[in-house]
Amino acid sequence: MLINRLISSAIKVKLPKMSRPFLPLFLEGVVIKGFGRGSKELGCPTANYPLSVVKSLPEQIETGVYYGFAKIGEGPVYKMVANIGWCPFYQNKEMSIETHVIHYTGPDFYGDYLKIALVGYLRAEMNFDSVEKLIETINQDIANAIKFLDYPDAQKLVNHKFFFPSQLGEH
Ligand SMILES: Cc1cc2nc3c(=O)[nH]c(=O)nc-3n(C[C@H](O)[C@H](O)[C@H](O)COP(=O)(O)O)c2cc1C
């Protein structure tokens, strides 16, 4: 018994705490143009939401990097990573929600409707002394997201009614 308790507290200490009381969080809106640095400088295109969506965030939201799922228009559900905050590296004046849709290789989708489900929290926003370090960290976030989103608890959200409202009432 004691051994079990020791093991379970050791696991608790080791595992990052990715859940938050306000998760999963569902956000939706039309994609607007950001500064365009995501694709040009970072090789990581990001979709921006208008301020109205940013203002709809719950009060307890923590700024930082989240992983979850995304759906562009009526397209398939993809894995995603999203940064919520002020991007200290670029010192943005406005808070933003920037979503990188993992494995999406299609054209820009400004003006399209984007739905995202934030599933887990990865880390706080950081500043970096080079753009290369920011890129390296984002790539690590993407690798972590791909892995964590395969866990059964996360997979449950792929078919959520938020993404497929017309299936309401079926089953
Ligand atoms: C997964 C992910 C993690 C990010 N982490 C940080 C970060 O720690 N610090 C930061 O300043 N910006 C971070 N960013 C935000 C990028 O700086 C931002 O996407 C970039 O400024 C491009 O924005 P733009 O396309 O609107 O120009 C992150 C973006 C993503 C997609």
Tab-separated table of C-alpha atoms and ligand atoms in Angstrom:
chain	number	residue	atom	x	y	z
A	1	MET	CA	0.000	0.000	0.000
A	2	LEU	CA	2.702	2.447	1.055
A	3	ILE	CA	4.676	1.515	-2.045
A	4	ASN	CA	1.602	2.188	-4.228
A	5	ARG	CA	1.107	5.584	-2.640
A	6	LEU	CA	4.770	6.473	-3.066
A	7	ILE	CA	4.695	5.439	-6.733
A	8	SER	CA	1.519	7.384	-7.419
A	9	SER	CA	2.850	10.560	-5.794
A	10	ALA	CA	6.121	10.157	-7.718
A	11	ILE	CA	4.115	9.937	-10.961
A	12	LYS	CA	2.089	13.008	-9.979
A	13	VAL	CA	5.251	15.005	-9.438
A	14	LYS	CA	6.794	13.868	-12.740
A	15	LEU	CA	3.835	14.370	-15.048
A	16	PRO	CA	3.101	17.893	-16.272
A	17	LYS	CA	-0.321	19.095	-15.111
A	18	MET	CA	-2.054	19.604	-18.445
A	19	SER	CA	-5.684	19.773	-17.376
A	20	ARG	CA	-7.372	22.976	-16.231
A	21	PRO	CA	-10.877	23.460	-14.746
A	22	PHE	CA	-11.966	25.498	-17.800
A	23	LEU	CA	-10.890	22.783	-20.282
A	24	PRO	CA	-12.049	21.561	-22.730
A	25	LEU	CA	-12.759	25.020	-24.057
A	26	PHE	CA	-14.571	25.476	-27.374
A	27	LEU	CA	-13.909	28.592	-29.481
A	28	GLU	CA	-15.138	29.535	-32.921
A	29	GLY	CA	-15.068	32.435	-35.338
A	30	VAL	CA	-13.940	33.772	-38.683
A	31	VAL	CA	-10.188	33.757	-39.362
A	32	ILE	CA	-8.611	37.197	-39.828
A	33	LYS	CA	-5.157	38.265	-41.013
A	34	GLY	CA	-2.458	38.423	-38.324
A	35	PHE	CA	0.978	39.982	-38.782
A	36	GLY	CA	1.957	37.088	-41.066
A	37	ARG	CA	5.186	36.339	-39.174
A	38	GLY	CA	4.048	32.790	-38.413
A	39	SER	CA	4.461	31.571	-41.974
A	40	LYS	CA	7.207	33.981	-43.088
A	41	GLU	CA	9.607	33.905	-40.117
A	42	LEU	CA	8.684	30.796	-38.180
A	43	GLY	CA	7.633	28.337	-40.891
A	44	CYS	CA	4.541	27.784	-38.788
A	45	PRO	CA	1.415	29.452	-40.217
A	46	THR	CA	-1.091	30.520	-37.587
A	47	ALA	CA	-4.754	31.495	-37.876
A	48	ASN	CA	-5.894	34.543	-35.889
A	49	TYR	CA	-9.310	35.224	-34.403
A	50	PRO	CA	-10.874	38.675	-34.163
A	51	LEU	CA	-10.845	40.531	-30.841
A	52	SER	CA	-14.469	39.511	-30.177
A	53	VAL	CA	-13.359	35.875	-29.789
A	54	VAL	CA	-10.401	36.891	-27.591
A	55	LYS	CA	-12.818	38.856	-25.389
A	56	SER	CA	-15.052	35.789	-25.045
A	57	LEU	CA	-12.308	33.856	-23.217
A	58	PRO	CA	-13.207	32.871	-19.652
A	59	GLU	CA	-11.790	35.057	-16.897
A	60	GLN	CA	-9.679	32.218	-15.490
A	61	ILE	CA	-7.881	31.623	-18.804
A	62	GLU	CA	-4.143	31.165	-18.426
A	63	THR	CA	-1.997	32.628	-21.174
A	64	GLY	CA	0.277	30.095	-22.818
A	65	VAL	CA	0.374	27.235	-25.274
A	66	TYR	CA	-2.503	24.762	-25.581
A	67	TYR	CA	-3.082	21.646	-27.653
A	68	GLY	CA	-6.376	20.454	-29.066
A	69	PHE	CA	-8.378	19.934	-32.230
A	70	ALA	CA	-9.390	22.268	-35.050
A	71	LYS	CA	-11.869	22.222	-37.921
A	72	ILE	CA	-11.720	24.657	-40.857
A	73	GLY	CA	-15.174	25.184	-42.373
A	74	GLU	CA	-16.705	21.802	-43.127
A	75	GLY	CA	-13.282	20.143	-43.402
A	76	PRO	CA	-11.887	17.289	-41.311
A	77	VAL	CA	-10.849	17.611	-37.661
A	78	TYR	CA	-7.090	18.186	-37.314
A	79	LYS	CA	-4.774	18.271	-34.320
A	80	MET	CA	-3.673	21.788	-33.408
A	81	VAL	CA	-1.543	23.915	-31.088
A	82	ALA	CA	-2.630	27.398	-30.065
A	83	ASN	CA	-0.823	30.248	-28.385
A	84	ILE	CA	-2.973	32.530	-26.241
A	85	GLY	CA	-1.357	35.717	-25.018
A	86	TRP	CA	0.818	38.647	-26.001
A	87	CYS	CA	3.745	36.864	-27.730
A	88	PRO	CA	6.532	38.361	-25.558
A	89	PHE	CA	9.069	37.659	-28.317
A	90	TYR	CA	7.239	40.120	-30.611
A	91	GLN	CA	5.799	42.283	-27.790
A	92	ASN	CA	2.286	42.434	-29.232
A	93	LYS	CA	0.031	45.163	-27.881
A	94	GLU	CA	-3.159	43.094	-28.078
A	95	MET	CA	-3.838	39.678	-26.657
A	96	SER	CA	-4.298	37.107	-29.421
A	97	ILE	CA	-5.320	33.514	-30.028
A	98	GLU	CA	-3.122	31.979	-32.718
A	99	THR	CA	-3.847	28.482	-33.935
A	100	HIS	CA	-1.448	26.303	-35.905
A	101	VAL	CA	-3.387	23.496	-37.608
A	102	ILE	CA	-1.013	20.521	-37.560
A	103	HIS	CA	-0.704	18.528	-40.830
A	104	TYR	CA	-2.880	21.022	-42.750
A	105	THR	CA	-1.175	21.696	-46.087
A	106	GLY	CA	-3.919	23.593	-47.952
A	107	PRO	CA	-4.010	27.288	-48.846
A	108	ASP	CA	-4.512	30.218	-46.424
A	109	PHE	CA	-8.005	30.212	-45.016
A	110	TYR	CA	-8.642	33.852	-44.124
A	111	GLY	CA	-12.387	34.466	-43.955
A	112	ASP	CA	-13.178	30.817	-43.228
A	113	TYR	CA	-14.908	29.701	-40.064
A	114	LEU	CA	-12.540	27.986	-37.621
A	115	LYS	CA	-13.637	25.881	-34.676
A	116	ILE	CA	-11.104	24.865	-32.035
A	117	ALA	CA	-11.346	22.726	-28.922
A	118	LEU	CA	-8.605	23.412	-26.383
A	119	VAL	CA	-7.902	20.115	-24.660
A	120	GLY	CA	-4.753	20.585	-22.574
A	121	TYR	CA	-2.220	23.158	-21.446
A	122	LEU	CA	1.424	22.735	-22.495
A	123	ARG	CA	3.364	25.678	-21.074
A	124	ALA	CA	3.488	29.410	-20.351
A	125	GLU	CA	4.520	31.870	-23.070
A	126	MET	CA	8.242	32.626	-22.990
A	127	ASN	CA	10.651	35.148	-24.389
A	128	PHE	CA	13.628	33.915	-26.422
A	129	ASP	CA	16.997	35.375	-27.342
A	130	SER	CA	16.727	34.158	-30.940
A	131	VAL	CA	14.035	33.301	-33.472
A	132	GLU	CA	15.676	29.857	-33.857
A	133	LYS	CA	14.939	29.081	-30.192
A	134	LEU	CA	11.291	30.123	-30.627
A	135	ILE	CA	11.035	27.843	-33.704
A	136	GLU	CA	12.671	24.928	-31.837
A	137	THR	CA	10.262	25.355	-28.904
A	138	ILE	CA	7.207	25.538	-31.189
A	139	ASN	CA	8.356	22.333	-32.932
A	140	GLN	CA	8.621	20.632	-29.550
A	141	ASP	CA	5.095	21.878	-28.690
A	142	ILE	CA	3.810	20.348	-31.937
A	143	ALA	CA	5.507	16.998	-31.190
A	144	ASN	CA	4.016	16.987	-27.665
A	145	ALA	CA	0.555	17.881	-28.992
A	146	ILE	CA	0.644	15.066	-31.574
A	147	LYS	CA	1.474	12.594	-28.789
A	148	PHE	CA	-0.956	13.853	-26.116
A	149	LEU	CA	-3.877	14.091	-28.561
A	150	ASP	CA	-3.664	10.351	-29.213
A	151	TYR	CA	-4.556	9.635	-25.564
A	152	PRO	CA	-8.107	8.201	-25.250
A	153	ASP	CA	-9.366	11.141	-23.130
A	154	ALA	CA	-8.393	13.568	-25.886
A	155	GLN	CA	-9.606	11.328	-28.727
A	156	LYS	CA	-13.135	11.441	-27.267
A	157	LEU	CA	-13.356	15.060	-28.463
A	158	VAL	CA	-12.671	14.321	-32.146
A	159	ASN	CA	-16.320	13.363	-32.708
A	160	HIS	CA	-17.749	15.950	-30.310
A	161	LYS	CA	-21.075	17.585	-31.276
A	162	PHE	CA	-19.253	20.937	-31.289
A	163	PHE	CA	-17.550	19.786	-34.506
A	164	PHE	CA	-20.555	17.836	-35.851
A	165	PRO	CA	-23.720	19.667	-34.716
A	166	SER	CA	-25.879	18.128	-37.463
A	167	GLN	CA	-25.391	14.727	-35.838
A	168	LEU	CA	-27.227	15.999	-32.729
A	169	GLY	CA	-29.963	13.613	-31.757
A	170	GLU	CA	-28.382	10.643	-33.489
A	171	HIS	CA	-27.177	7.637	-31.402
B	1	LIG	C1	2.668	26.549	-30.610
B	1	LIG	C2	3.042	27.991	-30.505
B	1	LIG	C3	3.808	28.418	-29.447
B	1	LIG	C4	4.186	29.752	-29.334
B	1	LIG	N1	4.944	30.148	-28.268
B	1	LIG	C5	5.326	31.441	-28.158
B	1	LIG	C6	6.117	31.878	-27.059
B	1	LIG	O1	6.465	31.120	-26.146
B	1	LIG	N2	6.478	33.188	-27.009
B	1	LIG	C7	6.110	34.084	-27.991
B	1	LIG	O2	6.473	35.235	-27.902
B	1	LIG	N3	5.336	33.695	-29.021
B	1	LIG	C8	4.947	32.407	-29.137
B	1	LIG	N4	4.169	31.994	-30.185
B	1	LIG	C9	3.549	33.013	-31.029
B	1	LIG	C10	4.338	33.314	-32.239
B	1	LIG	O3	5.260	34.263	-31.848
B	1	LIG	C11	3.309	33.848	-33.208
B	1	LIG	O4	2.578	32.777	-33.724
B	1	LIG	C12	3.972	34.662	-34.246
B	1	LIG	O5	4.177	35.927	-33.665
B	1	LIG	C13	3.206	34.783	-35.544
B	1	LIG	O6	2.136	35.650	-35.415
B	1	LIG	P1	1.521	36.350	-36.721
B	1	LIG	O7	1.308	35.256	-37.738
B	1	LIG	O8	0.254	36.989	-36.246
B	1	LIG	O9	2.534	37.341	-37.195
B	1	LIG	C14	3.780	30.676	-30.326
B	1	LIG	C15	2.993	30.237	-31.405
B	1	LIG	C16	2.626	28.921	-31.505
B	1	LIG	C17	1.801	28.479	-32.670
